[in-house]
Every structure is written in C-alpha cells, then in structure tokens.
Amino acid sequence: MIELLRPDWGRFVLLVVVAASSAGIAGCSAGGGGGSGMTIQTCSLACSDTAGSDTQVRCGVTNVTMNQEIRVTFSSEVDEISVTHNSFQLTEIGGRTPAGTFSLDPNDARTVVYRPQVTFDSSGNPSFGLTEGKSYALVLPAHGGSDLGPFIRNRVGTPNTTRLNCTLVAGGLSDPKPGRPRVFVTIDQVAGYDANGEPNAFVFNVPAQGATNVFRGTSLRMAFDDVMNPGTLANPVTNTSSFIRVFVDANGDLSDTGDRVQITGTFEVTIDQANLQSSVIFTPSRSLPSAGAGPIDLRKIVLDLSPQIADIGGLPLINAGVVAFTPEQIALDPLVFSEAFNGSAIEDVQRTGSPWGNGFAAPGIGGGSGRLGDLVVAPGTIVELNTDSEDFSALSSEVFNPTNIIDRPASLEITNGVFEFARLRVESGGLLRFKGTNPARVFVRGEAAIQGLIDVSGTGGLLQDSSALAGGFGGASGPNGGVGGDGGSRPDGAAFTGLFNGLPIGGVPNPLVGPSNVLDPATYLHVNGKAGIGVPFPSTVDPSPTLLGGGSGGLGWPQPTALNPNLHMPQNELDVGGLQPDRLQFCQYIVPAASGGGGSHAIPGAVGEAIIAGNPNTPTTPAPEAPGG
C-alpha cells in the first residue's frame, strides 16, 4: 500500500508499506483533506473506491446473512462514543433501523464492529437483526461533502472523510465460529461444614461430570464455546426448556431411567456475539435433593442435553447426552413417631379407604390399591382414557401427577382398562370419558367426588345419504359395549320398469341385493335393518355365546302382512308404486323403512321413533322394532 501524507507544516512524506502476503487488503481508499484526516482503509464487505475517487467507497460484497457482523477499519483509532446509528447508518430500505450493537475490535482500536442483535418474540423464538429477503442501505457519512453528519471521529476529534455507501440484501444464517459446538458444565462443591453441619467452605466452578458432595444450593452453569441457536437452548420468555432437562435419579443407576423425576427450575440464556460464546444457567426452584444417607445407592442429579441443541449455523452439540453428579450426603437421625388412631391429625381423608379412629385403622371395603394416585378433572376440562392402552405419563401434571404413583413402574401404560386411583374428582363442568374395547373399571381407594360427567357412551351412526344404495354403518360402541346395527340397503329395482300417468318410471338398480323373488320374505335379508350387537353375558370379559342388550333393526318398507296385503315389494314389472317414492302426487314422500330400536345397558333402550310428514292418508311404516332388554 502506498499512502500520501501531507503534514500541516507543508512537507510531503512518501510512506511505502510492502505487504507480507500476496493476498493484500480486501479494499482500500485514500482519504484526502490533510495529513491528520481520518479515512476508511478496509471493510469486511470488500470495500473499494468508486471510479478512482478518494472520497467514496462501495462494497464488493452485497449479500449478507441475517446475523453477519460488519467490520470497518479506519486510518486511526476510533472514538467509540462517536459510533452511533446516525454515524454508522444501516437501515432497511423503506422500513426500520434493525437492532444492532457497535463495538471496537479489542485487538485493533481502528476497527468498528457492527453486530445484528438477536431478540425473541413473545413465544421465545429467536429473531435476528436483519430480516430474510430485505434490502438495507449502509451509509457512513463523510465530512467535507454533502453529508450533514454526525461523523465517526478518531480519538483527537478528527471526522471521517471517506463516504461508504452500499446496498445489502440479507438472507440465511452464518456460523461465525466453524466446527461443532461443545458445552462445559460446572457446579459448586462443598469443601467443609461448620459445627452445626451447615456448609461453610466451597470450591466454585467445578466440572460437573462425576463430581461428588455438590452443594445443594448450586446452580448448573452451561458454557457453550460458540454462538448457539437460542431456540434450541431454552425459551427466554417462559424460562423453560424442552432441550435441557434436569432429573434426580432415585438409586443412582444411570442405566435405569424409569426412576427419574424431573426437577423444576428456571433457565437463563445469554448469547455473547462479541466473544462467540453462549451460556445457560439452570436455577432449581428449590435446593437439590441430597444424595441420601446410606453408603450405597446414592441419588444422583442428571443433566440431560438434547442432541437437537445446535449453534447458529445448525451444527449439533458435539458432547450432547447426560452429565451426572452426586449431591451432598446428609445423614439424618431416625424419625420416630407414633399414632394412636384416636384423632385425624395425620389421616389423609381424601386418599384413604380405611376406617380410622377409636384406636384402630382397619382395611376398607374396597376401592383398589390406589396405585395411580390422584386424577382431578377441572371445570371445562375433558380427559379421555383408553381402556385398551392408556399412557398416564402423557397426561398433564395438573390433571395427573406421575410422581404420586405407588411403586411406579418403568411404563405407566394401562392396557386392561383397570384404573386404580387414590382419589378421583370430576369437578362440575369437567368430563371424564372412556373409550376402547375393554370394560372401564375404575377403583378409588379414597374420595370419589363426581360433580361433572363420566361418559362411557358409544357414538351415533354416520349420517346416511338417502340416495346411497348400501345401508349406513351403525355407531361405534362405548367400552365393552355393542356396535350399532347397520341400516338396510336399497332393494334392486332394475327389473321394474313401466309407465305411471303416461310417464316412464324405472326402479333403482342395486345388484345382488334382494328381493330376488318378491314373493319370498326370506329375500328381505339385505333390505331390513340389522340388529345391534349386544354385550357378552354373563361374562363381561371373556367371549360368551350369549349377547344381550342389542336393539332390533327396523324393517324395510313396505312389508306384506295379512292385515296390509298392499304393503309389498313390487310383484311385477309394472308395479312401481311400492318401490320408490311417488314424486308426481302432492309432493309427498313415502317413508321407505322403519327405524331400529335402541341398545341397552343398565336400563332398557328406547324404541325407534318414526316421524311421518305429508298426507295423513299416506301408508305409515311398520311399528319400530323392540329395544335391547
């Protein structure tokens, strides 16, 4: 680089600097206007002068990422106070000024660094200073031209005399630090106790993995050696995380995850773009549990880091997985208490099924083991339990808390429809619904308060298109109930053609559906409604040949009887009046079939209901079939 300097006292000095590398400088500009002037030398956007001008600089790179920093190097050290959004202007064309920060390179005070700022929306999702697809104007005003200022100045107050003017387009994200990120987890360790057994000496920032005697009041500090994608760390609005979880492992056996209980707390996320670092601090809601008092099977604290945690460039964490350590071991004196069963001071009235008092506690009359703990259905809440397979670990903790389960197994799945609760409350406006093929059997050891609804009903049949040839499907059953019967199909009327009032009328074809012989009532099999399926009796669990409770299906219309010989299926090809509605007389519609009877369970079902509209002289349907008994 050759730069011409003009000192104020009139002598000219030619300074020649020979570059040590053939790569040279990305772009340069010689600023005029006096030897003590301040000019732009280089920038990270491949700056170069404009058509040989020494006062105007353009950018060779115009496509930038949404989180890309911009660096501009001047000929002298910069006064950081002079760098503002007015002297370093980056604005969305036709829009706002994006959020960003300014700093000086700690290794070169001549270099100004602009970094787009990472912010978060109301849901905790990260958004970056620059917006995908938007165009931005980058202007650094220069003294001595048409710009009014303010200007970036050096430390003796001399303003910048080289104007930078570029148009940039933002898109994508860049990884400011190549390679996969790594996390370092530290905690605080107790080094000594006072006479009362309280910690009074500590070792701070100890590596967490495998640490022992960890202070129960410690926070878990996670330091990432990269700019992380904050969306994969924690939600900074709610201070919760789906990617970082903390558990207590009851027996310290890390190969068995079934006895882990999650520890609640808050997550604080910090993104340090200047130093290319990120951090998360987890603070438990309460002190960590102790390791226990025994010499073996000490409890451990487990930090689970998801493999989905990634840096801003999308590279996943290199050491994701489990970090485990042992908290303080607190030796407690044996707890001795006695109960005379003469008062209710420690009686759990809501969850016990035992008669309590008068000096004894006896087994209750039933109600199951209560091993599932409490189920509480709040007003306006619908809880649906499947009698074939229900995983209680998926239920909300406000409705069901898995930590209350007695002798909690590795799997919280119930597959036989037997639900044993310590306490069951269905509040007014709440709905507890059961579905599945197994009967729903609910045992409650303690309080069973049903102020809302328990629903074991089946579903209604699907709405049937009146022009469909096949009968509609019956409704699905409730738990261990019977399926509703299907409706009758439209009879095959392809052979019945003729004239009515001089107009041609044809029957509706429905191949393979009777009556194939209109004089044979047995051929009504396909056109009559099917009976509902009852439930096995006497057994409600094992298959039984006897089914009870199903309602009878309705009959296809018309049905020939001794009293109504005119109600018949057509007996010749010209008799079309009984096969299809008469659309030519009084706009009346003859009901084509009878409704079925309702199914039953604890009480009888209802008979089917037929509503006839039109001419009262229109032949009516047969009486509805009987309901299930």
PDB file of N, CA and C in Angstrom, residues 324-375:
ATOM      1  N   ALA A 324     -23.823 -36.302  34.954  1.00  0.00           N
ATOM      2  CA  ALA A 324     -24.363 -36.741  36.248  1.00  0.00           C
ATOM      3  C   ALA A 324     -23.372 -36.448  37.362  1.00  0.00           C
ATOM      4  N   PHE A 325     -23.900 -36.081  38.529  1.00  0.00           N
ATOM      5  CA  PHE A 325     -23.052 -35.832  39.694  1.00  0.00           C
ATOM      6  C   PHE A 325     -23.833 -36.174  40.952  1.00  0.00           C
ATOM      7  N   THR A 326     -23.112 -36.294  42.063  1.00  0.00           N
ATOM      8  CA  THR A 326     -23.710 -36.699  43.337  1.00  0.00           C
ATOM      9  C   THR A 326     -23.796 -35.490  44.266  1.00  0.00           C
ATOM     10  N   PRO A 327     -24.986 -35.150  44.755  1.00  0.00           N
ATOM     11  CA  PRO A 327     -25.111 -34.004  45.678  1.00  0.00           C
ATOM     12  C   PRO A 327     -24.615 -34.377  47.072  1.00  0.00           C
ATOM     13  N   GLU A 328     -24.748 -33.439  47.980  1.00  0.00           N
ATOM     14  CA  GLU A 328     -24.315 -33.674  49.359  1.00  0.00           C
ATOM     15  C   GLU A 328     -25.031 -34.883  49.964  1.00  0.00           C
ATOM     16  N   GLN A 329     -24.316 -35.595  50.800  1.00  0.00           N
ATOM     17  CA  GLN A 329     -24.894 -36.722  51.512  1.00  0.00           C
ATOM     18  C   GLN A 329     -25.231 -36.262  52.927  1.00  0.00           C
ATOM     19  N   ILE A 330     -26.507 -36.185  53.225  1.00  0.00           N
ATOM     20  CA  ILE A 330     -26.961 -35.660  54.514  1.00  0.00           C
ATOM     21  C   ILE A 330     -27.389 -36.830  55.398  1.00  0.00           C
ATOM     22  N   ALA A 331     -26.732 -36.983  56.513  1.00  0.00           N
ATOM     23  CA  ALA A 331     -27.086 -38.030  57.472  1.00  0.00           C
ATOM     24  C   ALA A 331     -28.158 -37.498  58.408  1.00  0.00           C
ATOM     25  N   LEU A 332     -29.300 -38.159  58.439  1.00  0.00           N
ATOM     26  CA  LEU A 332     -30.415 -37.734  59.275  1.00  0.00           C
ATOM     27  C   LEU A 332     -30.653 -38.756  60.373  1.00  0.00           C
ATOM     28  N   ASP A 333     -31.022 -38.268  61.532  1.00  0.00           N
ATOM     29  CA  ASP A 333     -31.385 -39.161  62.624  1.00  0.00           C
ATOM     30  C   ASP A 333     -32.678 -39.893  62.289  1.00  0.00           C
ATOM     31  N   PRO A 334     -32.851 -41.113  62.798  1.00  0.00           N
ATOM     32  CA  PRO A 334     -34.106 -41.845  62.537  1.00  0.00           C
ATOM     33  C   PRO A 334     -35.306 -41.044  63.015  1.00  0.00           C
ATOM     34  N   LEU A 335     -36.360 -41.074  62.213  1.00  0.00           N
ATOM     35  CA  LEU A 335     -37.590 -40.367  62.553  1.00  0.00           C
ATOM     36  C   LEU A 335     -38.541 -41.357  63.219  1.00  0.00           C
ATOM     37  N   VAL A 336     -38.887 -41.084  64.440  1.00  0.00           N
ATOM     38  CA  VAL A 336     -39.764 -41.965  65.204  1.00  0.00           C
ATOM     39  C   VAL A 336     -41.049 -41.210  65.517  1.00  0.00           C
ATOM     40  N   PHE A 337     -42.181 -41.824  65.177  1.00  0.00           N
ATOM     41  CA  PHE A 337     -43.453 -41.219  65.547  1.00  0.00           C
ATOM     42  C   PHE A 337     -44.438 -42.340  65.859  1.00  0.00           C
ATOM     43  N   SER A 338     -45.452 -42.004  66.578  1.00  0.00           N
ATOM     44  CA  SER A 338     -46.474 -42.980  66.939  1.00  0.00           C
ATOM     45  C   SER A 338     -47.846 -42.402  66.640  1.00  0.00           C
ATOM     46  N   GLU A 339     -48.794 -43.287  66.418  1.00  0.00           N
ATOM     47  CA  GLU A 339     -50.159 -42.858  66.105  1.00  0.00           C
ATOM     48  C   GLU A 339     -51.118 -43.787  66.832  1.00  0.00           C
ATOM     49  N   ALA A 340     -51.987 -43.196  67.645  1.00  0.00           N
ATOM     50  CA  ALA A 340     -52.955 -43.980  68.412  1.00  0.00           C
ATOM     51  C   ALA A 340     -54.275 -44.156  67.673  1.00  0.00           C
ATOM     52  N   PHE A 341     -54.409 -43.554  66.494  1.00  0.00           N
ATOM     53  CA  PHE A 341     -55.622 -43.647  65.682  1.00  0.00           C
ATOM     54  C   PHE A 341     -56.859 -43.163  66.445  1.00  0.00           C
ATOM     55  N   ASN A 342     -56.650 -42.181  67.307  1.00  0.00           N
ATOM     56  CA  ASN A 342     -57.771 -41.594  68.026  1.00  0.00           C
ATOM     57  C   ASN A 342     -58.124 -40.207  67.495  1.00  0.00           C
ATOM     58  N   GLY A 343     -57.295 -39.685  66.614  1.00  0.00           N
ATOM     59  CA  GLY A 343     -57.560 -38.376  66.024  1.00  0.00           C
ATOM     60  C   GLY A 343     -57.251 -38.417  64.539  1.00  0.00           C
ATOM     61  N   SER A 344     -57.612 -37.347  63.856  1.00  0.00           N
ATOM     62  CA  SER A 344     -57.444 -37.302  62.394  1.00  0.00           C
ATOM     63  C   SER A 344     -56.345 -36.341  61.965  1.00  0.00           C
ATOM     64  N   ALA A 345     -55.395 -36.054  62.873  1.00  0.00           N
ATOM     65  CA  ALA A 345     -54.372 -35.046  62.560  1.00  0.00           C
ATOM     66  C   ALA A 345     -53.543 -35.441  61.346  1.00  0.00           C
ATOM     67  N   ILE A 346     -53.183 -36.725  61.230  1.00  0.00           N
ATOM     68  CA  ILE A 346     -52.359 -37.136  60.089  1.00  0.00           C
ATOM     69  C   ILE A 346     -53.119 -38.054  59.139  1.00  0.00           C
ATOM     70  N   GLU A 347     -54.416 -38.167  59.315  1.00  0.00           N
ATOM     71  CA  GLU A 347     -55.207 -39.006  58.406  1.00  0.00           C
ATOM     72  C   GLU A 347     -55.370 -38.308  57.066  1.00  0.00           C
ATOM     73  N   ASP A 348     -55.095 -39.021  55.991  1.00  0.00           N
ATOM     74  CA  ASP A 348     -55.290 -38.484  54.641  1.00  0.00           C
ATOM     75  C   ASP A 348     -56.703 -38.860  54.196  1.00  0.00           C
ATOM     76  N   VAL A 349     -57.647 -38.008  54.575  1.00  0.00           N
ATOM     77  CA  VAL A 349     -59.058 -38.332  54.376  1.00  0.00           C
ATOM     78  C   VAL A 349     -59.374 -38.513  52.896  1.00  0.00           C
ATOM     79  N   GLN A 350     -58.743 -37.715  52.038  1.00  0.00           N
ATOM     80  CA  GLN A 350     -59.083 -37.751  50.624  1.00  0.00           C
ATOM     81  C   GLN A 350     -58.606 -39.027  49.934  1.00  0.00           C
ATOM     82  N   ARG A 351     -57.559 -39.663  50.487  1.00  0.00           N
ATOM     83  CA  ARG A 351     -56.938 -40.766  49.758  1.00  0.00           C
ATOM     84  C   ARG A 351     -56.987 -42.107  50.472  1.00  0.00           C
ATOM     85  N   THR A 352     -57.497 -42.151  51.682  1.00  0.00           N
ATOM     86  CA  THR A 352     -57.516 -43.420  52.390  1.00  0.00           C
ATOM     87  C   THR A 352     -58.882 -44.081  52.277  1.00  0.00           C
ATOM     88  N   GLY A 353     -58.867 -45.407  52.238  1.00  0.00           N
ATOM     89  CA  GLY A 353     -60.115 -46.159  52.246  1.00  0.00           C
ATOM     90  C   GLY A 353     -60.305 -46.898  53.547  1.00  0.00           C
ATOM     91  N   SER A 354     -59.516 -46.589  54.571  1.00  0.00           N
ATOM     92  CA  SER A 354     -59.543 -47.316  55.837  1.00  0.00           C
ATOM     93  C   SER A 354     -60.437 -46.616  56.850  1.00  0.00           C
ATOM     94  N   PRO A 355     -61.247 -47.384  57.561  1.00  0.00           N
ATOM     95  CA  PRO A 355     -61.911 -46.807  58.742  1.00  0.00           C
ATOM     96  C   PRO A 355     -60.856 -46.413  59.768  1.00  0.00           C
ATOM     97  N   TRP A 356     -60.907 -45.197  60.241  1.00  0.00           N
ATOM     98  CA  TRP A 356     -59.848 -44.639  61.085  1.00  0.00           C
ATOM     99  C   TRP A 356     -60.488 -44.064  62.345  1.00  0.00           C
ATOM    100  N   GLY A 357     -59.960 -44.451  63.493  1.00  0.00           N
ATOM    101  CA  GLY A 357     -60.451 -43.896  64.744  1.00  0.00           C
ATOM    102  C   GLY A 357     -60.759 -44.966  65.768  1.00  0.00           C
ATOM    103  N   ASN A 358     -61.099 -44.490  66.994  1.00  0.00           N
ATOM    104  CA  ASN A 358     -61.408 -45.382  68.111  1.00  0.00           C
ATOM    105  C   ASN A 358     -60.260 -46.346  68.389  1.00  0.00           C
ATOM    106  N   GLY A 359     -59.037 -45.897  68.102  1.00  0.00           N
ATOM    107  CA  GLY A 359     -57.873 -46.693  68.450  1.00  0.00           C
ATOM    108  C   GLY A 359     -57.432 -47.700  67.418  1.00  0.00           C
ATOM    109  N   PHE A 360     -57.997 -47.672  66.202  1.00  0.00           N
ATOM    110  CA  PHE A 360     -57.557 -48.632  65.195  1.00  0.00           C
ATOM    111  C   PHE A 360     -57.749 -48.044  63.794  1.00  0.00           C
ATOM    112  N   ALA A 361     -57.008 -48.637  62.830  1.00  0.00           N
ATOM    113  CA  ALA A 361     -57.202 -48.366  61.405  1.00  0.00           C
ATOM    114  C   ALA A 361     -57.325 -49.718  60.731  1.00  0.00           C
ATOM    115  N   ALA A 362     -58.460 -49.969  60.105  1.00  0.00           N
ATOM    116  CA  ALA A 362     -58.742 -51.283  59.523  1.00  0.00           C
ATOM    117  C   ALA A 362     -58.794 -51.179  58.007  1.00  0.00           C
ATOM    118  N   PRO A 363     -58.623 -52.321  57.340  1.00  0.00           N
ATOM    119  CA  PRO A 363     -58.757 -52.295  55.877  1.00  0.00           C
ATOM    120  C   PRO A 363     -60.151 -51.834  55.481  1.00  0.00           C
ATOM    121  N   GLY A 364     -60.226 -51.092  54.386  1.00  0.00           N
ATOM    122  CA  GLY A 364     -61.508 -50.614  53.900  1.00  0.00           C
ATOM    123  C   GLY A 364     -62.265 -51.688  53.150  1.00  0.00           C
ATOM    124  N   ILE A 365     -63.437 -51.333  52.669  1.00  0.00           N
ATOM    125  CA  ILE A 365     -64.281 -52.309  51.992  1.00  0.00           C
ATOM    126  C   ILE A 365     -63.868 -52.526  50.545  1.00  0.00           C
ATOM    127  N   GLY A 366     -62.948 -51.763  50.026  1.00  0.00           N
ATOM    128  CA  GLY A 366     -62.540 -51.958  48.642  1.00  0.00           C
ATOM    129  C   GLY A 366     -61.982 -50.682  48.070  1.00  0.00           C
ATOM    130  N   GLY A 367     -62.020 -50.597  46.777  1.00  0.00           N
ATOM    131  CA  GLY A 367     -61.544 -49.388  46.130  1.00  0.00           C
ATOM    132  C   GLY A 367     -60.191 -49.535  45.478  1.00  0.00           C
ATOM    133  N   GLY A 368     -59.614 -50.731  45.522  1.00  0.00           N
ATOM    134  CA  GLY A 368     -58.354 -50.934  44.820  1.00  0.00           C
ATOM    135  C   GLY A 368     -57.161 -50.431  45.600  1.00  0.00           C
ATOM    136  N   SER A 369     -56.015 -50.554  44.987  1.00  0.00           N
ATOM    137  CA  SER A 369     -54.753 -50.212  45.649  1.00  0.00           C
ATOM    138  C   SER A 369     -54.478 -48.722  45.692  1.00  0.00           C
ATOM    139  N   GLY A 370     -55.124 -47.955  44.813  1.00  0.00           N
ATOM    140  CA  GLY A 370     -54.834 -46.522  44.721  1.00  0.00           C
ATOM    141  C   GLY A 370     -53.486 -46.224  44.116  1.00  0.00           C
ATOM    142  N   ARG A 371     -52.909 -47.190  43.402  1.00  0.00           N
ATOM    143  CA  ARG A 371     -51.524 -47.054  42.962  1.00  0.00           C
ATOM    144  C   ARG A 371     -51.319 -45.955  41.932  1.00  0.00           C
ATOM    145  N   LEU A 372     -52.367 -45.515  41.252  1.00  0.00           N
ATOM    146  CA  LEU A 372     -52.200 -44.466  40.240  1.00  0.00           C
ATOM    147  C   LEU A 372     -52.223 -43.064  40.844  1.00  0.00           C
ATOM    148  N   GLY A 373     -52.507 -42.954  42.145  1.00  0.00           N
ATOM    149  CA  GLY A 373     -52.527 -41.623  42.742  1.00  0.00           C
ATOM    150  C   GLY A 373     -53.809 -40.877  42.419  1.00  0.00           C
ATOM    151  N   ASP A 374     -53.720 -39.572  42.228  1.00  0.00           N
ATOM    152  CA  ASP A 374     -54.895 -38.716  42.076  1.00  0.00           C
ATOM    153  C   ASP A 374     -55.195 -38.458  40.603  1.00  0.00           C
ATOM    154  N   LEU A 375     -56.489 -38.388  40.280  1.00  0.00           N
ATOM    155  CA  LEU A 375     -56.953 -37.896  38.991  1.00  0.00           C
ATOM    156  C   LEU A 375     -57.990 -36.835  39.270  1.00  0.00           C
TER     157      LEU A 375
END
